[in-house]
Coordinates of N, CA and C in Angstrom, one line a residue:
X1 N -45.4 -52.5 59.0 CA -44.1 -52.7 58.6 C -43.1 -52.3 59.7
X2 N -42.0 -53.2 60.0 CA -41.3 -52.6 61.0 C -39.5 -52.5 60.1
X3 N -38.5 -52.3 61.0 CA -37.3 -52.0 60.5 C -36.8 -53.1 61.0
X4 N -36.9 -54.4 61.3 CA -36.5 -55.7 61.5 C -35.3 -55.9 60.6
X5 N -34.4 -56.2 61.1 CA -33.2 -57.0 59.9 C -33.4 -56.1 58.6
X6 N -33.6 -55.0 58.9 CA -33.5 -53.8 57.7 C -31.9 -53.7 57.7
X7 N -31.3 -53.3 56.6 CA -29.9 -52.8 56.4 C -30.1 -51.6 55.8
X8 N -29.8 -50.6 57.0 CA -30.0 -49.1 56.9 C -28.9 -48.2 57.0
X9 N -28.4 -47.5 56.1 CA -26.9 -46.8 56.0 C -27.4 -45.6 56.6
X10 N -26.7 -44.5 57.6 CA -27.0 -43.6 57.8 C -25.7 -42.7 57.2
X11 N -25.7 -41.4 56.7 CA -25.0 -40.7 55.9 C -25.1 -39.0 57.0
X12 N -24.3 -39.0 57.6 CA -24.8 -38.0 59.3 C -23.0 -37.6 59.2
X13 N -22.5 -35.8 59.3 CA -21.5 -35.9 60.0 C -21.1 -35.5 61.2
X14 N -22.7 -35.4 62.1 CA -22.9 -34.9 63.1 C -22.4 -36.1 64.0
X15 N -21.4 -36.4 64.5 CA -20.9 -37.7 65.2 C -22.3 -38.1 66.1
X16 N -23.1 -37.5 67.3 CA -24.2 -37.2 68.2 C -24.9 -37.5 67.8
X17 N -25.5 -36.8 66.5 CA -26.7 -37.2 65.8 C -26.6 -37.9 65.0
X18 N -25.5 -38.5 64.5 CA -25.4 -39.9 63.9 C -25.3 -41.2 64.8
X19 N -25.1 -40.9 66.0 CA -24.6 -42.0 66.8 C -26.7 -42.1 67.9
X20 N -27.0 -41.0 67.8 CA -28.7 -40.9 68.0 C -29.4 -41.6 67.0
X21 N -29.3 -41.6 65.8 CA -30.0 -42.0 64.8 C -29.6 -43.7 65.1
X22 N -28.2 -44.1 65.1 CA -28.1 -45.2 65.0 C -28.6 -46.3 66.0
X23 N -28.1 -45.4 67.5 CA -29.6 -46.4 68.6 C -30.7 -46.1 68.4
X24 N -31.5 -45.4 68.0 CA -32.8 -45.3 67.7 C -33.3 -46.8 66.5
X25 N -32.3 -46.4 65.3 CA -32.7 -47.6 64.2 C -32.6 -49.4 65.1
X26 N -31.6 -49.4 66.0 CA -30.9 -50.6 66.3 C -31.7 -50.8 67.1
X27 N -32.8 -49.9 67.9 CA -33.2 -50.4 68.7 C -35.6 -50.5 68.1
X28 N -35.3 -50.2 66.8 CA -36.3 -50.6 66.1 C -35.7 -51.8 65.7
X29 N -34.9 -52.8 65.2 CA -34.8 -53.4 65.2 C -33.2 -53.9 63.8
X30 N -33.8 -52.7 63.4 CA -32.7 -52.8 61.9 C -30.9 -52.9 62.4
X31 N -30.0 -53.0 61.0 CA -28.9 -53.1 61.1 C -28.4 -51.9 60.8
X32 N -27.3 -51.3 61.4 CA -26.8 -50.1 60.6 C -25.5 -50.3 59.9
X33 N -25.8 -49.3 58.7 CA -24.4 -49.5 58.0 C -23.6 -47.8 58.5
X34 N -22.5 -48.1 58.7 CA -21.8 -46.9 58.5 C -22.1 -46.5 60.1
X35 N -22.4 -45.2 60.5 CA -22.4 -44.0 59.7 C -20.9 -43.7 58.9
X36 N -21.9 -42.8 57.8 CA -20.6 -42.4 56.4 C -20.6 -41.1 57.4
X37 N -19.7 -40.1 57.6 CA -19.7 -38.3 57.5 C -19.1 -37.7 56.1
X38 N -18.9 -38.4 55.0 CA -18.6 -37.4 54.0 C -19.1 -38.4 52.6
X39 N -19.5 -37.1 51.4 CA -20.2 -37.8 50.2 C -18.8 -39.1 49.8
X40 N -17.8 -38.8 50.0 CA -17.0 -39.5 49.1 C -16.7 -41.0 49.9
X41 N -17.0 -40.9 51.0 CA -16.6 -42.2 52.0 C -18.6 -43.0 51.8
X42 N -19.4 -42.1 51.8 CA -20.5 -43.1 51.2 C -20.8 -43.4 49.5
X43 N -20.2 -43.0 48.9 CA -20.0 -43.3 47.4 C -19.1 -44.6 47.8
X44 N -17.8 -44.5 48.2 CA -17.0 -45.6 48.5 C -17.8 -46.6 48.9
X45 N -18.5 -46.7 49.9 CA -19.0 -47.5 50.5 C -20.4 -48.6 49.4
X46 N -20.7 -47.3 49.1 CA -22.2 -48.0 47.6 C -21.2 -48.8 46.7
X47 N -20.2 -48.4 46.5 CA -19.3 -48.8 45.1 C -19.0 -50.4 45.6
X48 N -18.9 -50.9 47.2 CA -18.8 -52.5 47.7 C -20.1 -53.3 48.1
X49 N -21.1 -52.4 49.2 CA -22.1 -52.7 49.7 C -22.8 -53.1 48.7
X50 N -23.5 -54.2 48.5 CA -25.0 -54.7 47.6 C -26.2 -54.8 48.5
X51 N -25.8 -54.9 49.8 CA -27.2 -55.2 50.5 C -27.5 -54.1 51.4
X52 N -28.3 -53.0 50.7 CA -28.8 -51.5 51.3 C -30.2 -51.8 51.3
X53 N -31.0 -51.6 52.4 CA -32.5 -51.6 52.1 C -32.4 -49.8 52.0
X54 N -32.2 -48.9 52.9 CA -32.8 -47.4 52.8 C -31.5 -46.7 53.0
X55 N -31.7 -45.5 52.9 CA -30.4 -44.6 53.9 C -31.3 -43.3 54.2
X56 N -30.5 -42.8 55.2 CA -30.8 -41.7 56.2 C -29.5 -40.6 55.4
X57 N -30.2 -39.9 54.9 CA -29.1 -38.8 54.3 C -29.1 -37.0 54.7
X58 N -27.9 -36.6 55.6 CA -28.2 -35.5 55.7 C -27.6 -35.0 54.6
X59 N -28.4 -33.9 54.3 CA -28.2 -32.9 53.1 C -26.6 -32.1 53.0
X60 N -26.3 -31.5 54.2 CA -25.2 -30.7 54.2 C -24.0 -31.6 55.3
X61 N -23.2 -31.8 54.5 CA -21.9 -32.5 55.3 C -21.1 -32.0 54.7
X62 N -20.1 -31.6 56.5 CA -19.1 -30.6 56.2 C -18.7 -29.8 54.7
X63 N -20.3 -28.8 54.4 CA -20.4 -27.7 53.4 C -20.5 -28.7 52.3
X64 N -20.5 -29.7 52.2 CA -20.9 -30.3 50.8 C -22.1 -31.2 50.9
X65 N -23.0 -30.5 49.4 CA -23.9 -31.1 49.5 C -24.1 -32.9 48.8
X66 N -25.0 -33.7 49.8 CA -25.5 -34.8 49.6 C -25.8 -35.3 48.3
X67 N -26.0 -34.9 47.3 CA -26.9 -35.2 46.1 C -25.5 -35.8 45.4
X68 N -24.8 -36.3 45.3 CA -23.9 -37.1 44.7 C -24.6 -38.4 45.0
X69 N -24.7 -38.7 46.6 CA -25.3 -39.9 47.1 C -26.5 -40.4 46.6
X70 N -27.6 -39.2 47.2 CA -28.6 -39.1 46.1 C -28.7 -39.7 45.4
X71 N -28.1 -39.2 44.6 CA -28.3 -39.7 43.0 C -27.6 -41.0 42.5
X72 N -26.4 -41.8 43.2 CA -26.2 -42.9 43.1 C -27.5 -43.8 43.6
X73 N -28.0 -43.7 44.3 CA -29.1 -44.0 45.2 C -30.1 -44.6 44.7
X74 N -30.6 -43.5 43.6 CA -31.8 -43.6 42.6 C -30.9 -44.7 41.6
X75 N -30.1 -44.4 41.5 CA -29.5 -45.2 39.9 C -29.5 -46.8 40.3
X76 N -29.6 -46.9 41.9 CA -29.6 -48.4 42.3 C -31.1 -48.4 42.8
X77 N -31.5 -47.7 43.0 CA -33.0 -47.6 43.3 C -33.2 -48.5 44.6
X78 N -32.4 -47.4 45.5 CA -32.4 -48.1 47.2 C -33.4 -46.6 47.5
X79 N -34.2 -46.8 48.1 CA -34.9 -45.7 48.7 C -34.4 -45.0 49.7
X80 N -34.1 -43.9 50.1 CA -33.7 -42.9 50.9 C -34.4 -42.0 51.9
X81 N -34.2 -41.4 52.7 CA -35.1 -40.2 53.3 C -34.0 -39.0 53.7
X82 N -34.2 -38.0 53.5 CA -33.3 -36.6 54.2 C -33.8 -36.2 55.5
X83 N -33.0 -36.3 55.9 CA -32.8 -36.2 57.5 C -32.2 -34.9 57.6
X84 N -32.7 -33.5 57.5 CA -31.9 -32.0 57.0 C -33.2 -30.9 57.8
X85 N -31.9 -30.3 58.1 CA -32.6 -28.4 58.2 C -32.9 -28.3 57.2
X86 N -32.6 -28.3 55.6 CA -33.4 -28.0 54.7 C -34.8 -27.6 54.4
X87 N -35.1 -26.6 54.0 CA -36.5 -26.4 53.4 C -36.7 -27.7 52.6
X88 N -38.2 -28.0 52.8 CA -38.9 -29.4 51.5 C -38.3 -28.7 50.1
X89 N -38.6 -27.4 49.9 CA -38.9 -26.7 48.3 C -37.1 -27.3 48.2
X90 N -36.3 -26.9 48.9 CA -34.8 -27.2 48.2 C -34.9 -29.0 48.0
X91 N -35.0 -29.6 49.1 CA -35.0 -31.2 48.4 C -35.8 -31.5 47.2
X92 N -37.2 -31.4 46.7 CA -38.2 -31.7 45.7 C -38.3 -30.8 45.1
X93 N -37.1 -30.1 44.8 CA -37.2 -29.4 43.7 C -36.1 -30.4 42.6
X94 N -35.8 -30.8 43.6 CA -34.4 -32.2 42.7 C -34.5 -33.4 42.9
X95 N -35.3 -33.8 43.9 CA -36.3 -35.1 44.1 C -37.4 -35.0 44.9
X96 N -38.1 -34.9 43.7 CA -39.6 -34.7 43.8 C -40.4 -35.6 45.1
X97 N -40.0 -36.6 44.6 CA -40.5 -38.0 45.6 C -40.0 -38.2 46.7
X98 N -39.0 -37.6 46.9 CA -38.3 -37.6 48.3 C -38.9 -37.2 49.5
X99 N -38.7 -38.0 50.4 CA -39.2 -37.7 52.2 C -37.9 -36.9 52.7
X100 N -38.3 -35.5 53.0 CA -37.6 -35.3 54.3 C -38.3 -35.1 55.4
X101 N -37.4 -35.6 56.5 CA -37.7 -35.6 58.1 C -36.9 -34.7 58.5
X102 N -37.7 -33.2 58.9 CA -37.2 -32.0 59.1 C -36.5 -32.1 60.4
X103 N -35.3 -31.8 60.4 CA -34.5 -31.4 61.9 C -34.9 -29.8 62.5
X104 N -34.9 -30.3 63.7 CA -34.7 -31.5 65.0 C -35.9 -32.4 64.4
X105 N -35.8 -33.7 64.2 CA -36.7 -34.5 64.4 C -36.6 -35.5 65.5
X106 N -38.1 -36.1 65.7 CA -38.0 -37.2 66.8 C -37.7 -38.3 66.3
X107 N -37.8 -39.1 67.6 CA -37.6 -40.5 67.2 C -38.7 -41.3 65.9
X108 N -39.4 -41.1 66.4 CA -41.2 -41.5 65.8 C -40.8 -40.9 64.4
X109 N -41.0 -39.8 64.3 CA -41.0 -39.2 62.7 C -40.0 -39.4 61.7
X110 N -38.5 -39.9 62.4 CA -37.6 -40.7 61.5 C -37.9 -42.0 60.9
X111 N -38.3 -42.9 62.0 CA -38.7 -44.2 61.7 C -39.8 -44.4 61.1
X112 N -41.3 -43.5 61.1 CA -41.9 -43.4 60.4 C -41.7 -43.3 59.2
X113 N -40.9 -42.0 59.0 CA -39.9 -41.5 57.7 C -39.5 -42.6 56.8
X114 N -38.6 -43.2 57.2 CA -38.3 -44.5 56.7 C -38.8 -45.8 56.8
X115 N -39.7 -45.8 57.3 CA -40.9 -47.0 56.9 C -41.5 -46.3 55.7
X116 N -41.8 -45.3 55.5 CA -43.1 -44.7 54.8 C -41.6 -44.9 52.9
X117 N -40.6 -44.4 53.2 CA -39.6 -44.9 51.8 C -39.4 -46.0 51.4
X118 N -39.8 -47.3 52.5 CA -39.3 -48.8 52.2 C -40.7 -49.3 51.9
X119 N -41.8 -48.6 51.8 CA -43.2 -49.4 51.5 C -43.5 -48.6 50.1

């Protein structure tokens, strides 16, 4: 499976590491949406977008946590991956099924990451 003409939202308020994630995906092949830096500008954005294959979600943006998104996420049932310093036990303890790709991650283990949510 590759990230070909994937529409991939990244949800990052790290400008760097959002703007790293997004040549990395663009240059797997996929489209990026966004980057969002806050839960309320990617809620906005789910509330227009219909065409999401995955998103890249970091956990903690500017002290607020992700799980708003999250959870819109599941209710459309677009697959996601957490892209977070987070311990696993704090993500699957609220979504069990969830991938995270622990930071610092590489290139390989993100895209991996999100191949392994869209199969």
């Amino acid at each position: 499976m590759t990230l070909t003409d994937r529409r991939i939202l990244i949800v990052e308020d790290e400008f760097m590491l959002a703007q790293g994630i997004q040549w990395e995906l663009e240059d797997a092949g996929a489209v990026v949406i966004g980057p969002k830096a806050s839960v309320a500008s990617a809620l906005e954005l789910l509330d227009h977008e219909t065409d999401i294959d995955a998103v890249v979600l970091d956990v903690n943006l500017r002290g607020e946590e992700v799980f708003p998104v999250a959870d819109a996420l599941c209710a459309r049932s677009i697959p996601f991956i957490f892209a977070s310093g987070y311990a696993d036990e704090v993500i699957t303890a609220r979504y069990p099924d969830a991938i995270n790709c622990p930071k610092p991650f590489t290139s390989g283990s993100l895209l991996r990451s999100l191949e392994a949510a869209l199969h």
